[in-house]
Amino acid sequence: MPKQKILIVDDDPDLKKGLNLRLRANHYDTVYASDGFSAVMMAQKERPNLIILDIGLPAGDGFVVLERLQKNAALATIPVIVLTARDPQTNKERTLKAGATAFLQKPADNAELLEAISAALDQPPGTMAQS
Amino acid sequence: MNSGRTSVLLIEDNAGDADLLRLRLLEGGSQVDVSCVDRLSSALAFVAQQPPAVVVLDLTLPDSHGPETFRRLHEQAPGVPVVILTAVDDEEIAVKAVQLGAQDYLLKSQVDGKQLARSIRYAVERQALLTSLETSRQQQLQFKNEFLSHVSHEMRTPLTSIYQFSSILWDGLAGAVSAEQRDHLGTILKSVGQLQAMIHDLLEATRTQSGKVRIEPHGMEVAEIMQQAITLLKNSAQQKQISLELEVEPSLPLAYADGDRVLQVLINLIGNAIKFTSEGGAIVARAGLVEIDPGFIYVSISDTGRGISPEAKPSIFERLYQAPEAQDNSRTGLGLGLYIAKELVELHGGRIWVNSQLGEGSTFTFTLPRFCLDKLLGPLITHQGLLRESLVLIRVEVSSALSTSTFRRKATSLRCREILQRCIYPDRDLVLPGLRNGEPDEIFFIVASTTLELAEIMITRIREQLVSSPELKTSGVFKVSASSLDLPAADGQVPLEKLVLQVAEHVSASVKLALRTPQNFNQISIPKPADGRAEKRRTHAKAKNSDRRR
C-alpha cells in the first residue's frame, strides 16, 4: 500500500519540522505550506490524503482555507485536522462547522494526534466523497 | 454636571403633594423639567421609554409600598439616581431604601426648594461617579481577560516545540538515547505537562470568573465518568503504591451534568488526593443519592493523606490558595484547581465541601442534580396553569453506519441537534438532552406539545432540513417517527406539579422503551393524514396497556 500523504499547514518552522519528523516516523509522507494561499495551492497540486491545519496563518487564516477547500469539489473531501494554540471553547465548533474533521489544541499529545489522523483517514470510502 | 436642563420624574400619588413638590422643584433655581406619575406601573413604563436624569420617589403608592417600591424601580433603571420622599414616621423605611442604593431621602414636611435642588444635584453627580467606576471596572476586567487569553495562547507555541522535540528525542527518533539522557528527558516532559495544565487552569479560572464557562448538561452515568477519571490517574497512583477504588451505590439514577466538566472536577480532586497522600495510602471514590435531598447525587473522594488544618479549611477553595507544602516533591501548581472545581460544581447547581482532620485524611464531596425530565418539561407542557392537551414524542435516528471516526460522528451529531433545535417551537417543544456521556448522539427525542396530526408538519420539516443539509446528506439514512403520549386526566384534584411529574415519568419510560425497541416505535410512525385517527387510537391503547402493567 502506498504511503498516505499529509499536508502540514503551519507558519511556525519549528513546529513544521517537529511534526514532519513525527509523521515520517509513523510512515506518512509529508508536504507543507506556511500560509493560507499556498495551502490551497498545495492541496490542489499534491492531493494529500489529509491536511493538518493551523488557524493563525498569513495570507488567509485557517477559516479561509477551510472555506476554499469546501468550495472546491475535489478538495472538499480531504479530511482536515485543525491543530492550533487557540482556545477550543471559542474555536472548536466554528472550525467543525467550517468543515474540519477534528480540532486539537497545541501542544497535542502525540498519541492523540496520531489517533485523530488514523481515525480521519479511516473514513469508509464514499461517505464523504459525495458531498 | 452637564449644562442644560435636568429632567426629573416625580412619582407621587397625592395630587396636593405633587403640585407642591413641582413648585419647590421649580423655585429651587435650577433648570428642571418635571414629569409626574402617580403609580409605580406608570413610572416603570416611563423610565423604560425615556430615563430621566433623576427620580423623586414617594415609597407609598397605590400599587406598591415600602422599600419594595424602590427595589422594583431600581431594578428597571439601575443607572437612574433616586431621591426618596418620606413622612416623619417612615424614616426607617427610607433609610432601608438608601441601603438598597437610593441616593438620598428627604422628609416631605420639611422639603424646601434649595434643599431639594441640592439633593437632586448630589444624587445625579454621585450616580455619574458610580457609573463611571463600574464602567472602568468592567473595562479592567475585560482587559485582564483578554490579556490572559492572549498570553496563554502565545505561551502554547514555544511549549509545543519543547514537547515535540523532547518527545522526538525520548522516542529515539533522532538517534539512540542513554538511560541517563532518557531520565532527563522524562523530567522535561513531565514539566511540559505541568506547564500545560497551568496554562489551561489560568484560562479556565479567567473564564469562570467572567461567567464565560458553558456547561452542557445531559443525563449521564456518574459511575462511568468516575471510572474514566480513575483510569486516567491509575498510573500516578500506582507509582506511589496508593490504592484507588470505586464504590458506587447500585442502580444510582442519572445525573444532569456535563460529563467533561465533571471529569475535570474529578481529575482535580483525585489528583490532589494522590499528591497529598503518602506511599501505600488509599483513595476511595464514592457516589450515591444524597439522603436528605434525593434530588441530588453526591460524589466523594476520600484519602488517607495528611489532612487539612482547621485554619486552612475555609480558604482552600479560594483562588490562588496553595497548600503549604506538597507531600512529595511535585510542584504545587497555580492554586487554581479547587477554585475551578468549586465554580464548575456550582455552575451545575451543586455544592462542594471538605471534611478533614489533620493527619487523618480528607474527604472532598460534591453534589450534582439528578436528571429529572420534569424540570425541563414543566415549562412547555403546562400552559396557563393547565397541562397541554396533547403531547407527541418524536424519535429521530441518524444511521450509525455513517462513520467510524468518533470525531466525524460527533460533528454530525452536533449538527443534527442544531437542525432539530431550529425545527421546533422553543416555548412548546423540547429536544431532549443526550443520554450518553460525551458520546455522539445517534437517536434524538423531541417532546412536542401538539397533536399527532400536526406533528407531521414538524416531521416533514425535520426530514427536509436533515436531508438538505450539505453536511448531513451523505450521512445516509434518517428515520423519523412519532407517537402520541398519553396524558393524565386533569380533574382539578391533582396539583399541576404532580401531573408534570407523571408526564415526565411517562416520557422517560417511553424514551427508554423507544431506545431499546426501535422497531415497535417505527410501527407507530407518522400515519398518513387519511388514517391518522385510527392510528392514533391504537397508539393510545398501547400506552394505556403499558400503564396498567405498571
XYZ file of C-alpha atoms in Angstrom, chain B residues 6-511:
506
model
C -32.354 68.341 34.280
C -35.268 66.005 33.656
C -36.938 64.976 36.888
C -39.522 62.241 37.201
C -41.722 62.808 40.223
C -43.511 59.689 41.403
C -46.178 60.798 43.859
C -49.808 59.714 44.112
C -51.067 62.559 46.299
C -52.057 65.334 43.890
C -51.576 68.057 46.509
C -48.096 66.855 47.441
C -47.230 66.518 43.776
C -48.186 70.103 42.996
C -46.281 71.384 45.988
C -43.165 69.442 45.041
C -43.343 70.602 41.471
C -43.460 74.142 42.767
C -40.497 73.543 45.080
C -38.528 71.987 42.236
C -39.116 74.969 40.010
C -38.378 77.531 42.711
C -35.118 75.774 43.595
C -33.457 77.852 40.936
C -32.027 75.034 38.858
C -33.339 74.425 35.398
C -35.573 71.396 35.602
C -38.224 69.685 33.524
C -40.660 67.897 35.789
C -42.828 64.970 34.740
C -45.199 63.433 37.227
C -46.798 59.984 37.515
C -48.911 58.566 40.344
C -48.373 54.806 40.019
C -45.275 52.613 40.098
C -46.503 50.797 36.998
C -46.637 54.037 35.012
C -43.251 55.036 36.440
C -41.695 51.762 35.265
C -43.109 52.315 31.792
C -41.882 55.913 31.829
C -38.262 55.142 32.783
C -38.153 52.324 30.259
C -39.053 54.781 27.497
C -37.165 57.932 28.482
C -34.944 57.515 31.517
C -34.924 60.803 33.475
C -31.795 62.342 34.997
C -33.239 61.755 38.441
C -36.307 60.278 40.134
C -38.021 61.746 43.181
C -39.967 58.895 44.695
C -42.699 58.552 47.266
C -42.389 54.982 48.590
C -46.087 54.616 49.350
C -48.037 54.316 46.121
C -51.385 52.712 45.317
C -49.671 49.798 43.581
C -46.558 49.378 45.716
C -45.358 50.061 49.275
C -42.151 50.488 51.201
C -38.601 49.615 50.129
C -40.086 47.233 47.538
C -41.187 50.304 45.550
C -37.601 51.452 45.316
C -36.269 47.978 44.621
C -38.513 47.478 41.601
C -37.761 50.886 40.183
C -34.024 50.431 40.718
C -34.131 47.035 39.064
C -35.756 48.555 35.988
C -33.380 51.514 35.770
C -30.232 50.838 37.804
C -28.435 53.848 36.325
C -31.013 56.437 37.348
C -30.409 58.125 40.730
C -33.349 58.156 43.124
C -34.198 60.578 45.936
C -36.763 59.200 48.372
C -39.577 61.263 49.844
C -40.809 60.154 53.193
C -43.072 61.118 56.039
C -41.554 61.618 59.502
C -42.864 58.323 60.841
C -41.470 56.397 57.863
C -37.863 57.470 58.167
C -36.677 53.932 58.877
C -38.085 52.672 55.583
C -36.332 55.494 53.740
C -33.038 54.518 55.367
C -33.606 50.968 54.157
C -34.083 52.252 50.607
C -30.826 54.189 50.869
C -29.087 50.952 51.912
C -30.581 49.338 48.813
C -28.998 52.005 46.625
C -31.177 55.138 46.773
C -29.045 58.274 46.769
C -30.780 60.309 49.457
C -34.033 60.807 51.323
C -35.982 63.919 52.279
C -38.733 64.423 54.801
C -41.813 65.609 52.929
C -42.910 68.015 55.625
C -39.545 69.772 55.657
C -38.733 69.988 51.960
C -37.754 73.424 50.725
C -36.685 74.353 47.247
C -32.973 74.785 47.926
C -32.688 71.553 49.842
C -34.480 69.663 47.099
C -32.309 71.178 44.368
C -29.128 70.332 46.260
C -30.230 66.773 46.959
C -31.052 66.251 43.305
C -27.740 67.675 42.132
C -25.730 65.492 44.501
C -27.761 62.444 43.576
C -27.020 62.956 39.889
C -23.314 63.536 40.498
C -22.865 60.555 42.800
C -24.671 58.341 40.323
C -22.417 59.533 37.498
C -19.392 58.687 39.623
C -20.773 55.218 40.407
C -21.480 54.595 36.752
C -18.011 55.588 35.663
C -16.469 53.406 38.388
C -18.484 50.449 37.183
C -17.526 51.125 33.568
C -13.848 51.262 34.376
C -14.132 48.109 36.486
C -15.698 46.317 33.533
C -13.001 47.613 31.211
C -10.264 46.440 33.535
C -11.846 43.027 33.855
C -12.128 42.749 30.107
C -8.551 43.858 29.628
C -7.353 41.311 32.163
C -9.283 38.527 30.452
C -8.040 39.457 27.013
C -4.514 39.745 28.321
C -4.578 36.319 29.969
C -6.171 34.745 26.959
C -3.527 36.259 24.701
C -0.644 35.278 26.964
C -1.771 31.699 27.336
C -2.202 31.408 23.595
C 1.275 32.780 22.918
C 2.872 30.505 25.515
C 1.454 27.414 23.861
C 3.517 27.768 20.692
C 7.017 27.501 22.243
C 5.651 24.898 24.639
C 4.603 22.852 21.631
C 8.141 22.939 20.286
C 9.594 21.850 23.620
C 7.130 18.990 23.792
C 7.606 17.922 20.184
C 11.372 17.818 20.199
C 11.848 16.307 23.636
C 9.344 13.598 22.749
C 11.208 13.033 19.467
C 14.415 12.521 21.465
C 12.632 10.359 24.045
C 11.193 8.097 21.350
C 14.655 7.677 19.854
C 13.593 9.265 16.544
C 16.832 11.283 16.480
C 19.185 8.504 17.467
C 19.830 6.270 20.447
C 19.378 7.781 23.909
C 21.276 6.680 27.008
C 19.384 5.756 30.155
C 20.513 8.912 31.899
C 19.522 11.128 28.974
C 16.163 9.441 28.865
C 15.688 10.145 32.536
C 16.379 13.848 31.965
C 14.024 13.916 29.002
C 11.360 12.391 31.217
C 11.783 15.314 33.602
C 11.364 17.782 30.748
C 8.239 16.033 29.502
C 6.737 15.958 32.989
C 7.362 19.683 33.345
C 5.782 20.323 29.958
C 2.671 18.563 31.208
C 2.617 20.702 34.349
C 3.100 23.917 32.433
C 0.355 22.928 30.050
C -2.001 22.229 32.946
C -1.166 25.617 34.453
C -1.867 27.468 31.212
C -5.125 25.598 30.961
C -6.091 26.469 34.550
C -5.181 30.087 34.062
C -7.562 30.454 31.167
C -10.215 28.372 32.832
C -10.139 30.444 36.028
C -10.416 33.639 33.989
C -13.379 32.187 32.211
C -15.224 31.028 35.295
C -14.695 34.445 36.821
C -16.118 36.264 33.844
C -19.007 33.825 33.549
C -17.817 32.510 30.210
C -17.750 28.844 31.067
C -20.528 26.971 29.385
C -21.787 23.711 30.684
C -23.814 21.428 28.503
C -25.639 19.125 30.860
C -27.210 15.861 29.801
C -28.350 12.719 31.507
C -25.140 10.978 32.483
C -23.927 7.988 34.418
C -21.727 9.338 37.215
C -20.016 5.978 37.722
C -18.851 5.953 34.115
C -17.127 9.330 34.453
C -15.594 8.281 37.768
C -14.198 5.178 36.098
C -12.727 7.353 33.352
C -11.009 9.602 35.885
C -9.620 6.598 37.745
C -8.298 5.058 34.536
C -6.558 8.315 33.688
C -4.904 8.611 37.098
C -4.228 4.934 37.790
C -0.581 5.192 36.799
C 0.305 8.100 39.036
C -1.413 6.359 41.965
C 0.436 3.128 41.253
C 3.750 4.944 41.219
C 3.165 5.762 44.892
C 1.567 2.383 45.666
C -1.672 4.118 46.501
C -4.800 2.050 46.009
C -7.581 3.719 44.056
C -11.069 2.267 44.443
C -14.557 2.995 43.224
C -17.703 2.380 45.296
C -20.966 3.367 43.681
C -24.451 2.699 45.059
C -26.205 0.126 42.901
C -28.810 1.482 40.451
C -27.829 5.074 41.020
C -30.021 7.345 38.863
C -28.542 9.507 36.121
C -27.117 12.921 36.947
C -27.943 16.019 34.923
C -24.435 17.289 34.262
C -21.736 17.995 31.710
C -19.565 14.890 31.572
C -16.383 16.707 30.505
C -16.719 19.203 33.337
C -17.402 16.551 35.930
C -14.353 14.655 34.667
C -12.329 17.846 35.108
C -13.500 18.195 38.721
C -12.768 14.529 39.452
C -9.289 14.658 37.928
C -8.576 17.649 40.093
C -9.834 16.074 43.325
C -8.277 12.655 42.735
C -5.050 14.298 41.516
C -4.887 16.300 44.742
C -5.614 13.194 46.797
C -2.690 11.398 45.154
C -0.459 14.409 45.659
C -1.163 14.717 49.381
C -1.243 11.021 50.290
C 1.965 9.273 51.208
C 3.136 5.987 49.712
C 0.995 2.964 50.429
C -2.105 5.029 51.202
C -5.629 4.523 49.908
C -8.088 6.632 47.948
C -11.759 5.739 47.614
C -14.175 7.416 45.211
C -17.810 7.009 46.212
C -21.121 8.048 44.715
C -24.714 7.753 45.873
C -28.000 9.522 46.335
C -27.990 12.382 48.860
C -30.129 11.016 51.690
C -31.675 14.252 52.857
C -32.260 15.563 49.343
C -32.807 12.803 46.780
C -32.877 15.435 44.036
C -29.083 15.303 44.198
C -26.324 12.772 43.718
C -23.133 13.023 45.749
C -19.625 12.131 44.676
C -16.872 11.948 47.263
C -13.128 11.367 47.184
C -11.587 10.155 50.445
C -7.890 9.789 51.040
C -5.620 8.714 53.859
C -3.418 11.744 53.323
C -2.175 14.256 55.790
C -5.472 16.131 56.078
C -6.187 19.833 56.213
C -5.705 22.052 59.222
C -8.801 23.796 60.607
C -7.192 27.174 59.834
C -6.664 26.297 56.179
C -10.088 24.760 55.625
C -12.056 27.958 54.956
C -9.640 29.152 52.289
C -8.819 26.050 50.256
C -11.479 26.773 47.632
C -10.244 30.299 47.156
C -8.348 31.481 44.146
C -4.550 31.169 44.349
C -4.677 29.143 47.556
C -1.674 26.878 47.783
C -1.063 24.134 50.273
C 1.956 24.976 52.463
C 3.949 22.071 51.043
C 3.038 19.054 48.984
C 3.767 15.590 50.326
C 6.129 14.665 47.532
C 8.346 16.900 45.511
C 5.645 17.642 42.951
C 5.082 21.298 42.365
C 2.036 22.931 43.781
C 0.648 24.483 40.620
C -1.063 27.824 40.408
C -3.515 27.255 43.203
C -6.481 27.399 40.885
C -7.574 23.760 40.825
C -10.025 23.697 43.729
C -11.292 27.154 42.840
C -12.163 25.945 39.344
C -13.662 22.735 40.744
C -15.915 24.784 43.027
C -17.001 27.100 40.232
C -17.788 24.161 37.947
C -19.786 22.318 40.594
C -21.755 25.458 41.410
C -22.490 26.056 37.721
C -24.243 22.684 37.791
C -26.280 23.814 40.786
C -24.333 21.572 43.162
C -22.176 22.208 46.231
C -18.648 21.187 47.171
C -17.128 20.879 50.630
C -14.447 19.081 52.580
C -14.330 17.083 55.799
C -10.875 16.652 57.178
C -8.839 16.058 60.323
C -5.192 16.933 60.348
C -3.254 13.691 59.969
C -6.340 11.603 59.300
C -7.046 12.198 55.645
C -9.622 14.283 53.820
C -12.937 13.696 52.102
C -13.978 16.078 49.372
C -17.641 15.808 48.453
C -19.650 17.466 45.735
C -23.230 17.157 44.614
C -24.848 17.130 41.189
C -28.544 17.405 40.354
C -30.370 14.256 39.316
C -31.518 14.013 35.743
C -35.212 14.860 36.092
C -37.210 15.417 32.968
C -39.933 17.263 34.894
C -37.736 20.327 35.367
C -37.136 20.502 31.620
C -40.630 19.563 30.550
C -42.561 21.660 33.068
C -42.401 24.983 31.232
C -43.553 23.597 27.913
C -46.177 21.062 28.826
C -48.043 23.461 31.083
C -49.889 26.458 29.816
C -51.773 28.966 31.967
C -51.828 26.626 34.926
C -53.072 23.645 32.936
C -51.499 20.681 31.257
C -51.354 20.967 27.472
C -53.920 18.879 25.707
C -51.754 16.516 23.753
C -48.108 15.595 23.544
C -46.178 13.806 20.870
C -42.851 12.042 21.191
C -40.770 12.236 18.032
C -37.826 9.946 17.507
C -35.086 10.851 15.043
C -32.445 8.299 14.224
C -29.324 9.036 12.261
C -27.906 5.936 10.667
C -24.972 4.805 12.764
C -23.162 3.409 9.743
C -22.150 6.930 8.835
C -18.599 6.912 10.020
C -16.063 5.019 12.038
C -14.413 8.203 13.190
C -15.638 9.486 16.537
C -14.625 12.977 15.530
C -16.770 12.929 12.423
C -19.660 11.300 14.257
C -19.549 13.928 16.960
C -19.657 16.709 14.401
C -22.580 15.074 12.599
C -24.388 14.585 15.867
C -23.852 18.209 16.841
C -25.151 19.462 13.528
C -28.127 17.174 13.682
C -29.046 18.536 17.115
C -28.700 22.084 15.809
C -31.036 21.395 12.930
C -33.601 19.821 15.238
C -33.437 22.869 17.508
C -34.313 25.010 14.520
C -37.291 22.851 13.593
C -39.137 23.186 16.893
C -41.010 25.917 18.748
C -38.762 26.537 21.742
C -41.618 27.503 24.066
C -43.730 24.440 23.256
C -41.313 21.725 22.224
C -38.086 20.298 23.555
C -35.234 18.357 22.035
C -34.343 16.087 24.939
C -30.736 16.288 26.082
C -28.489 13.417 25.046
C -28.411 10.387 27.256
C -24.870 9.201 26.900
C -21.677 10.643 28.311
C -19.925 12.658 25.660
C -20.840 10.032 23.066
C -22.218 11.366 19.824
C -25.997 11.008 19.777
C -27.485 8.879 17.093
C -31.027 8.881 18.377
C -32.736 12.128 19.331
C -36.070 12.606 21.019
C -38.352 15.598 20.767
C -41.318 16.187 23.028
C -43.784 18.387 21.148
C -46.908 19.970 22.591
C -49.091 19.181 19.658
C -51.258 16.503 18.135
C -50.032 13.607 16.101
C -51.656 15.119 13.008
C -49.945 18.470 13.440
C -46.657 16.846 14.412
C -46.488 15.633 10.866
C -45.758 19.141 9.676
C -42.825 19.288 12.048
C -41.643 15.866 10.968
C -41.761 16.864 7.320
C -39.737 19.951 8.159
C -37.195 17.890 10.098
C -36.831 15.445 7.202
C -36.369 18.227 4.685
C -33.855 20.078 6.821
C -31.799 16.983 7.589
C -31.705 15.831 4.011
C -30.934 19.241 2.547
C -28.113 19.960 4.998
C -24.907 19.677 2.966
C -23.018 18.221 5.925
C -25.620 15.596 6.671
C -26.935 14.436 3.350
C -24.089 11.976 2.974
C -24.676 10.529 6.421
C -27.280 8.322 4.853
C -30.484 7.238 6.451
C -32.625 9.237 8.803
C -35.579 7.603 10.452
C -38.130 9.979 11.862
C -41.167 8.627 13.643
C -43.688 9.785 16.212
C -46.175 8.521 18.733
C -48.625 10.412 20.876
C -48.151 10.356 24.617
C -50.978 9.532 26.941
C -51.669 12.371 29.340
C -53.082 12.018 32.832
C -56.603 13.381 33.205
C -56.711 16.864 34.682
C -59.682 16.707 37.028
C -58.608 19.670 39.112
C -57.852 17.372 42.046
C -54.223 16.591 41.360
C -51.822 19.545 41.663
C -50.133 20.611 38.456
C -46.603 19.758 39.618
C -47.712 16.215 40.281
C -49.222 15.949 36.812
C -45.998 17.256 35.310
C -44.072 14.656 37.261
C -46.367 11.930 35.959
C -45.894 13.089 32.390
C -42.120 13.297 32.881
C -42.052 9.731 34.145
C -44.177 8.627 31.267
C -41.843 10.364 28.803
C -38.770 8.778 30.431
C -40.383 5.355 30.238
C -41.391 5.878 26.586
C -37.907 7.091 25.691
